[in-house]
Coordinates of C-alpha atoms in Angstrom, one line a residue:
X125 CA -0.4 0.0 -0.3
X126 CA 1.1 3.4 -1.1
X127 CA 0.5 7.3 0.0
X128 CA -0.1 9.5 -2.6
X129 CA 0.2 13.9 -1.9
X130 CA -0.1 16.4 -3.9
X131 CA 0.1 19.7 -2.5
X132 CA 0.1 23.6 -4.0
X133 CA 4.4 22.9 -3.6
X134 CA 6.6 19.9 -3.2
X135 CA 9.8 20.6 -1.7
X136 CA 12.3 17.8 -2.1
X137 CA 15.4 18.8 -0.2
X138 CA 16.8 20.6 -2.6
X139 CA 14.2 22.2 -4.7
X140 CA 11.0 23.7 -5.1
X141 CA 8.8 21.8 -7.6
X142 CA 4.7 23.1 -8.6
X143 CA 1.6 21.2 -8.0
X144 CA 2.6 19.0 -11.1
X145 CA 4.4 16.6 -8.9
X146 CA 3.0 13.8 -6.5
X147 CA 4.8 12.2 -3.6
X148 CA 4.6 8.5 -3.3
X149 CA 5.7 6.4 0.2
X150 CA 4.8 3.1 1.4
X151 CA 3.0 2.8 4.6
X152 CA 5.4 3.2 6.9
X153 CA 6.8 6.4 5.4
X154 CA 9.6 5.3 3.0
X155 CA 9.9 7.1 -0.2
X156 CA 8.9 5.1 -3.0
X157 CA 9.3 8.5 -5.8
X158 CA 8.3 11.6 -6.6
X159 CA 6.0 11.3 -10.3
X160 CA 4.5 13.8 -12.5
X161 CA 0.7 13.8 -11.3
X162 CA -0.5 12.7 -15.0
X163 CA 1.0 9.7 -13.7
X164 CA 0.3 8.8 -10.4
X165 CA -3.5 7.4 -10.3
X166 CA -5.4 7.0 -8.0
X167 CA -6.5 8.1 -4.6
X168 CA -4.2 11.0 -4.6
X169 CA -4.7 13.2 -1.2
X170 CA -5.2 16.8 -2.7
X171 CA -3.4 19.5 0.0
X172 CA -3.1 23.2 0.5
X173 CA 0.4 24.2 1.2
X174 CA 4.2 23.0 0.8
X175 CA 5.3 19.3 1.4
X176 CA 8.7 19.1 3.2
X177 CA 10.7 16.7 4.4
X178 CA 10.5 16.3 8.3
X179 CA 12.9 19.0 10.3
X180 CA 16.7 18.4 11.5
X181 CA 17.4 20.8 14.4
X182 CA 21.2 20.5 14.2
X183 CA 22.2 21.6 17.7
X184 CA 20.1 21.7 21.2
X185 CA 20.5 21.8 24.6
X186 CA 17.9 19.4 25.9
X187 CA 19.2 19.2 29.0
X188 CA 18.1 23.2 30.1
X189 CA 14.5 22.3 29.1
X190 CA 13.8 23.5 32.9
X191 CA 15.5 27.0 32.2
X192 CA 12.2 28.3 29.9
X193 CA 12.2 32.0 30.6
X194 CA 14.2 31.8 33.8
X195 CA 17.0 34.4 32.1
X196 CA 16.1 37.6 30.3
X197 CA 16.8 38.6 27.3
X198 CA 19.5 40.7 25.8
X199 CA 22.1 39.8 28.7
X200 CA 25.3 39.6 26.7
X201 CA 27.2 35.8 26.5
X202 CA 29.0 36.5 29.6
X203 CA 26.1 37.2 32.2
X204 CA 24.0 34.5 30.0
X205 CA 26.9 31.9 30.8
X206 CA 26.6 33.1 34.2
X207 CA 23.4 32.4 34.6
X208 CA 22.8 29.5 33.2
X209 CA 25.6 28.2 35.3
X210 CA 24.3 29.4 38.7
X211 CA 20.6 28.4 38.0
X212 CA 21.1 25.1 36.1
X213 CA 20.5 23.2 39.2
X214 CA 16.5 21.9 40.0
X215 CA 15.3 18.8 41.3
X216 CA 16.0 16.0 39.0
X217 CA 12.1 14.9 38.4
X218 CA 11.5 18.7 37.1
X219 CA 14.4 18.3 34.6
X220 CA 13.3 15.4 33.7
X221 CA 9.6 16.5 32.8
X222 CA 11.0 19.5 31.3
X223 CA 13.2 17.2 29.0
X224 CA 10.1 15.0 28.2
X225 CA 7.7 18.2 27.6
X226 CA 10.6 19.3 24.8
X227 CA 11.0 17.1 23.0
X228 CA 6.8 16.4 22.1
X229 CA 7.5 20.2 21.4
X230 CA 9.7 19.0 19.1
X231 CA 8.0 16.4 17.3
X232 CA 4.1 18.5 17.1
X233 CA 7.0 21.1 15.8
X234 CA 8.5 18.9 12.9
X235 CA 11.2 18.3 13.8
X236 CA 12.6 14.6 12.9
X237 CA 16.5 14.7 14.8
X238 CA 18.4 16.7 17.1
X239 CA 22.2 16.8 17.3
X240 CA 21.6 17.6 21.2
X241 CA 24.3 18.7 23.5
X242 CA 25.3 16.6 26.9
X243 CA 27.1 17.7 30.0
X244 CA 25.1 14.8 32.0
X245 CA 23.1 11.4 31.1
X246 CA 19.8 13.2 32.6
X247 CA 18.5 13.5 28.3
X248 CA 19.5 9.4 27.8
X249 CA 16.0 7.7 29.4
X250 CA 14.3 10.0 27.2
X251 CA 16.3 9.1 24.1
X252 CA 16.0 5.4 24.6
X253 CA 12.3 6.1 23.5
X254 CA 13.5 6.4 20.1
X255 CA 10.8 9.1 19.3
X256 CA 13.8 11.4 17.7
X257 CA 17.0 10.6 16.0
X258 CA 19.4 12.1 18.2
X259 CA 23.4 12.7 17.5
X260 CA 24.5 13.1 21.0
X261 CA 28.1 15.6 21.6
X262 CA 29.4 14.8 25.3
X263 CA 30.3 18.7 26.0
X264 CA 34.0 18.7 27.0
X265 CA 34.8 22.6 28.9
X266 CA 37.7 23.1 31.6
X267 CA 39.9 26.8 30.7
X268 CA 41.9 26.4 33.9
X269 CA 44.2 23.9 32.9
X270 CA 45.1 22.6 36.3
X271 CA 41.9 20.2 36.0
X272 CA 41.6 18.9 32.7
X273 CA 42.3 15.6 33.6
X274 CA 39.6 15.5 35.9
X275 CA 37.0 17.6 33.2
X276 CA 38.2 15.0 30.6
X277 CA 37.3 11.6 33.2
X278 CA 33.6 13.1 33.5
X279 CA 32.9 13.6 29.8
X280 CA 34.0 10.0 29.0
X281 CA 31.8 8.8 32.0
X282 CA 28.9 10.4 29.8
X283 CA 30.7 9.4 26.9
X284 CA 30.2 5.5 27.7
X285 CA 27.0 5.8 29.1
X286 CA 25.4 7.0 25.9
X287 CA 27.6 5.3 23.3
X288 CA 25.9 2.1 24.8
X289 CA 23.3 3.4 23.7
X290 CA 23.8 5.2 20.8
X291 CA 27.1 4.0 19.3
X292 CA 26.8 5.5 15.8
X293 CA 25.5 8.7 17.7
X294 CA 27.6 9.8 19.9
X295 CA 30.9 11.9 20.1
X296 CA 33.2 14.1 22.2
X297 CA 33.4 17.8 21.5
X298 CA 35.0 21.2 23.5
X299 CA 32.2 23.5 24.2
X300 CA 34.0 26.6 22.9
X301 CA 37.0 28.2 21.9
X302 CA 37.0 30.3 25.5
X303 CA 36.6 27.5 27.7
X304 CA 39.2 24.9 26.6
X305 CA 42.4 24.9 27.4
X306 CA 45.7 23.6 25.7
X307 CA 45.6 20.8 27.7
X308 CA 42.4 19.5 27.4
X309 CA 42.1 20.0 23.6
X310 CA 45.3 17.5 24.1
X311 CA 43.3 15.2 25.9
X312 CA 40.6 15.5 23.6
X313 CA 42.3 14.8 20.3
X314 CA 42.3 10.8 20.3
X315 CA 38.0 11.2 20.3
X316 CA 38.1 13.2 17.4
X317 CA 39.4 10.7 14.5
X318 CA 36.7 10.6 12.0
X319 CA 33.7 11.2 14.4
X320 CA 31.1 14.6 14.1
X321 CA 32.7 17.4 16.0
X322 CA 30.8 20.6 17.4
X323 CA 31.3 23.7 19.0
X324 CA 29.8 27.1 19.7
X325 CA 32.1 29.6 17.3
X326 CA 32.1 33.1 17.4
X327 CA 28.7 33.9 19.1
X328 CA 30.0 37.0 20.9
X329 CA 32.9 39.9 20.1
X330 CA 34.2 39.3 23.1
X331 CA 35.0 35.8 22.4
X332 CA 36.9 37.3 19.3
X333 CA 38.8 40.3 21.5
X334 CA 40.0 37.7 23.8
X335 CA 41.8 36.0 21.2
X336 CA 43.0 39.1 19.6
X337 CA 44.4 40.9 23.2
X338 CA 43.4 39.0 25.8
X339 CA 40.7 41.1 26.8
X340 CA 37.6 42.0 27.3
X341 CA 34.0 40.5 29.0
X342 CA 35.8 37.2 29.1
X343 CA 38.3 38.4 31.5
X344 CA 35.0 39.3 33.9
X345 CA 33.7 35.8 32.9
X346 CA 36.9 33.8 34.3
X347 CA 37.4 36.6 37.5
X348 CA 33.5 35.3 38.4
X349 CA 34.1 32.0 38.3
X350 CA 37.4 31.6 39.7
X351 CA 39.1 30.6 37.1
X352 CA 43.2 30.6 35.9
X353 CA 44.8 30.1 33.1
X354 CA 48.4 31.5 33.4
X355 CA 49.4 30.2 30.0
X356 CA 47.3 31.4 27.7
X357 CA 48.6 34.0 25.5
X358 CA 46.6 35.7 22.8
X359 CA 47.3 34.5 19.5
X360 CA 46.3 38.0 17.8
X361 CA 43.6 36.4 15.5
X362 CA 39.8 36.1 15.8
X363 CA 38.8 32.7 17.9
X364 CA 38.3 30.5 14.9
X365 CA 41.7 30.4 13.6
X366 CA 42.8 30.0 17.2
X367 CA 41.7 26.5 17.3
X368 CA 40.3 25.3 13.7
X369 CA 43.4 23.1 13.7
X370 CA 42.1 21.6 17.1
X371 CA 39.7 19.9 14.9
X372 CA 40.9 18.2 11.6
X373 CA 40.9 14.7 12.9
X374 CA 37.2 14.8 12.4
X375 CA 35.2 13.7 9.9
X376 CA 32.5 16.6 9.9
X377 CA 32.9 19.8 12.2
X378 CA 29.3 21.7 12.9
X379 CA 30.2 25.6 14.1
X380 CA 27.3 26.6 16.0
X381 CA 26.2 30.4 16.2
X382 CA 29.2 32.3 14.1
X383 CA 27.3 35.2 14.8
X384 CA 30.8 37.1 14.5
X385 CA 32.6 35.6 11.7
X386 CA 34.1 37.1 8.9
X387 CA 35.3 36.6 5.4
X388 CA 38.7 35.7 6.6
X389 CA 37.8 33.3 9.1
X390 CA 35.6 31.7 6.4
X391 CA 38.5 31.6 3.6
X392 CA 40.2 29.4 6.7
X393 CA 37.2 26.6 6.6
X394 CA 37.2 26.7 3.5
X395 CA 41.0 25.0 2.9
X396 CA 40.1 22.7 5.2
X397 CA 39.6 19.0 4.4
X398 CA 37.3 18.4 7.0
X399 CA 33.7 18.6 6.1
X400 CA 32.4 22.0 8.0
X401 CA 28.7 23.3 8.5
X402 CA 27.3 26.5 9.7
X403 CA 24.8 26.2 12.0
X404 CA 22.3 29.2 12.8
X405 CA 20.5 30.1 15.5
X406 CA 19.3 33.1 15.0
X407 CA 16.3 33.4 17.9
X408 CA 19.5 32.6 20.7
X409 CA 21.3 35.1 19.1
X410 CA 18.3 37.7 18.8
X411 CA 17.6 37.0 22.8
X412 CA 21.3 36.8 24.3
X413 CA 23.1 39.2 22.1
X414 CA 20.5 40.9 19.9
X415 CA 22.4 40.1 17.4
X416 CA 21.9 38.1 14.1
X417 CA 24.8 36.2 11.9
X418 CA 25.9 37.1 8.4
X419 CA 23.5 35.4 6.5
X420 CA 24.2 36.7 3.3
X421 CA 28.1 36.4 3.8
X422 CA 27.6 32.7 4.5
X423 CA 25.3 32.3 1.8
X424 CA 27.9 34.0 -1.0
X425 CA 30.3 31.4 0.0
X426 CA 28.1 28.6 -0.9
X427 CA 28.9 27.1 2.8
X428 CA 26.7 24.3 4.0
X429 CA 24.1 26.1 6.3
X430 CA 21.8 24.3 8.8
X431 CA 19.7 25.4 11.7
X432 CA 19.2 25.1 15.3
X433 CA 17.6 25.8 18.1
X434 CA 19.8 26.1 20.7
X435 CA 18.2 25.9 24.2
X436 CA 14.7 27.0 26.4
X437 CA 17.2 28.9 28.6
X438 CA 18.0 30.9 24.9
X439 CA 14.6 30.6 23.5
X440 CA 10.9 30.5 23.9
X441 CA 10.5 27.3 21.5
X442 CA 12.3 24.7 20.2
X443 CA 11.1 24.9 16.5
X444 CA 13.1 24.9 13.4
X445 CA 10.0 26.6 11.2
X446 CA 9.9 29.4 14.0
X447 CA 14.0 30.2 13.0
X448 CA 13.4 29.8 9.4
X449 CA 10.7 32.5 10.1
X450 CA 13.4 34.5 11.6
X451 CA 15.5 34.3 9.0
X452 CA 12.9 35.1 6.4
X453 CA 11.9 38.5 8.9
X454 CA 15.6 39.9 8.3
X455 CA 16.7 38.2 5.4
X456 CA 13.7 38.5 3.0
X457 CA 15.7 38.1 0.0
X458 CA 16.4 34.6 0.8
X459 CA 14.5 32.1 -1.0
X460 CA 12.5 30.0 1.2
X461 CA 13.8 27.1 -0.9
X462 CA 17.4 27.8 0.6
X463 CA 16.4 27.8 3.9
X464 CA 14.1 24.6 3.8
X465 CA 17.3 22.6 2.9
X466 CA 19.0 24.3 5.6
X467 CA 16.1 23.0 7.8
X468 CA 16.1 19.6 6.1
X469 CA 19.2 17.9 3.8
X470 CA 22.3 19.9 5.0
X471 CA 21.1 19.6 8.5
X472 CA 21.0 15.7 7.9
X473 CA 24.2 16.0 6.1
X474 CA 25.8 17.7 9.2
X475 CA 24.5 14.8 11.7
X476 CA 25.7 12.1 9.3
X477 CA 21.8 11.1 8.8
X478 CA 21.6 12.3 5.4
X479 CA 21.4 8.0 4.2
X480 CA 18.1 8.3 6.0
X481 CA 16.8 12.1 6.5
X482 CA 16.4 15.2 4.8
X483 CA 15.2 14.2 1.5
X484 CA 12.3 12.7 -0.4
X485 CA 15.0 10.2 -2.0
X486 CA 13.6 6.7 -2.8
X487 CA 14.6 4.3 -0.3
X488 CA 15.2 7.1 2.9
X489 CA 12.4 7.8 5.6
X490 CA 12.8 11.4 6.4
X491 CA 9.0 12.7 7.4
X492 CA 6.9 14.3 6.1
X493 CA 5.4 17.6 6.7
X494 CA 2.8 19.9 5.4
X495 CA 3.6 23.7 5.7
X496 CA 0.6 26.1 5.4
X497 CA 1.6 29.6 5.4
X498 CA 4.7 28.9 6.6
X499 CA 3.2 29.0 9.5
X500 CA 1.3 26.0 10.5
X501 CA 2.6 22.4 10.4
X502 CA 0.8 19.2 9.9
X503 CA 2.8 15.9 10.0
X504 CA 1.4 13.8 7.3
X505 CA 4.3 10.7 8.1

């Protein structure tokens, strides 16, 4: 048995087709074909809107879902980080309830896969229900070189717990350039080999300033948290050139935020042999820094752009469609098809899931969404 869907438009994962085409799937959601309407035969469901593969949320912190609404907007990154660190500790049952609700909300928002940052194992039980596809990034951080061993040991504890349940989709990743010492980078290297890696990149001007001059707002963060790294010497560059070489053993690198990335940084990335994706989280950027990434610059360089929601600590919802709407509002000249590709196939590639998700190619099972006026989502499969 087959389902046949015909809508006003059909987005395949790479291109927007008109209403002369029909999507054919098996009962279980596996894609059979895209055929011309006059060749589709009978029992075609006619719908108003855009047919689209399920969305990929390439960057999320599901474990912070209990922090929704706790941190005010526009604090700037340093004060945001300080508040996350001091306010994240809640009773475990409240955290688990918030995780389950946030996952259900993502399902309702048409999301089929998530690149999720993990600093503990609190999301593991929920993920074992396999309601969504996940790639789990065990986050390691520690600016003080004296605690590198301790931090690595803790991250590996989480890594092994997740790897047992998700052997193909668990990897160890650095938090951010401003939070990983040279010693911790060295300890992580063996775990990078041929893995999918991610890192928060250039989320604030203060991050670039730290690596350019050794000054700026992150000095205040270190003082507030009583963190010392006397060995650090500013290399006189933006942050991306300062750390990017450390990630070259990876198979795929996802740079997240990129709010203050420039052409020089991009040129460095383009010379790399590692596949690199640039993940945009515009609603979180507006929430924390009240800034947006240089979308036009990223598009001009034909980069693999994908979309994430970040966490409910820095967003009002976990919805890829809401991220698309924000990008449309601020960059109205960008074609919808490009944004939908970022939200589907590009994200699936970044997470190593494009063999199953991201596009309506025969044999895949990407989920089928109906978007009405890019506002209402109906999950057809």
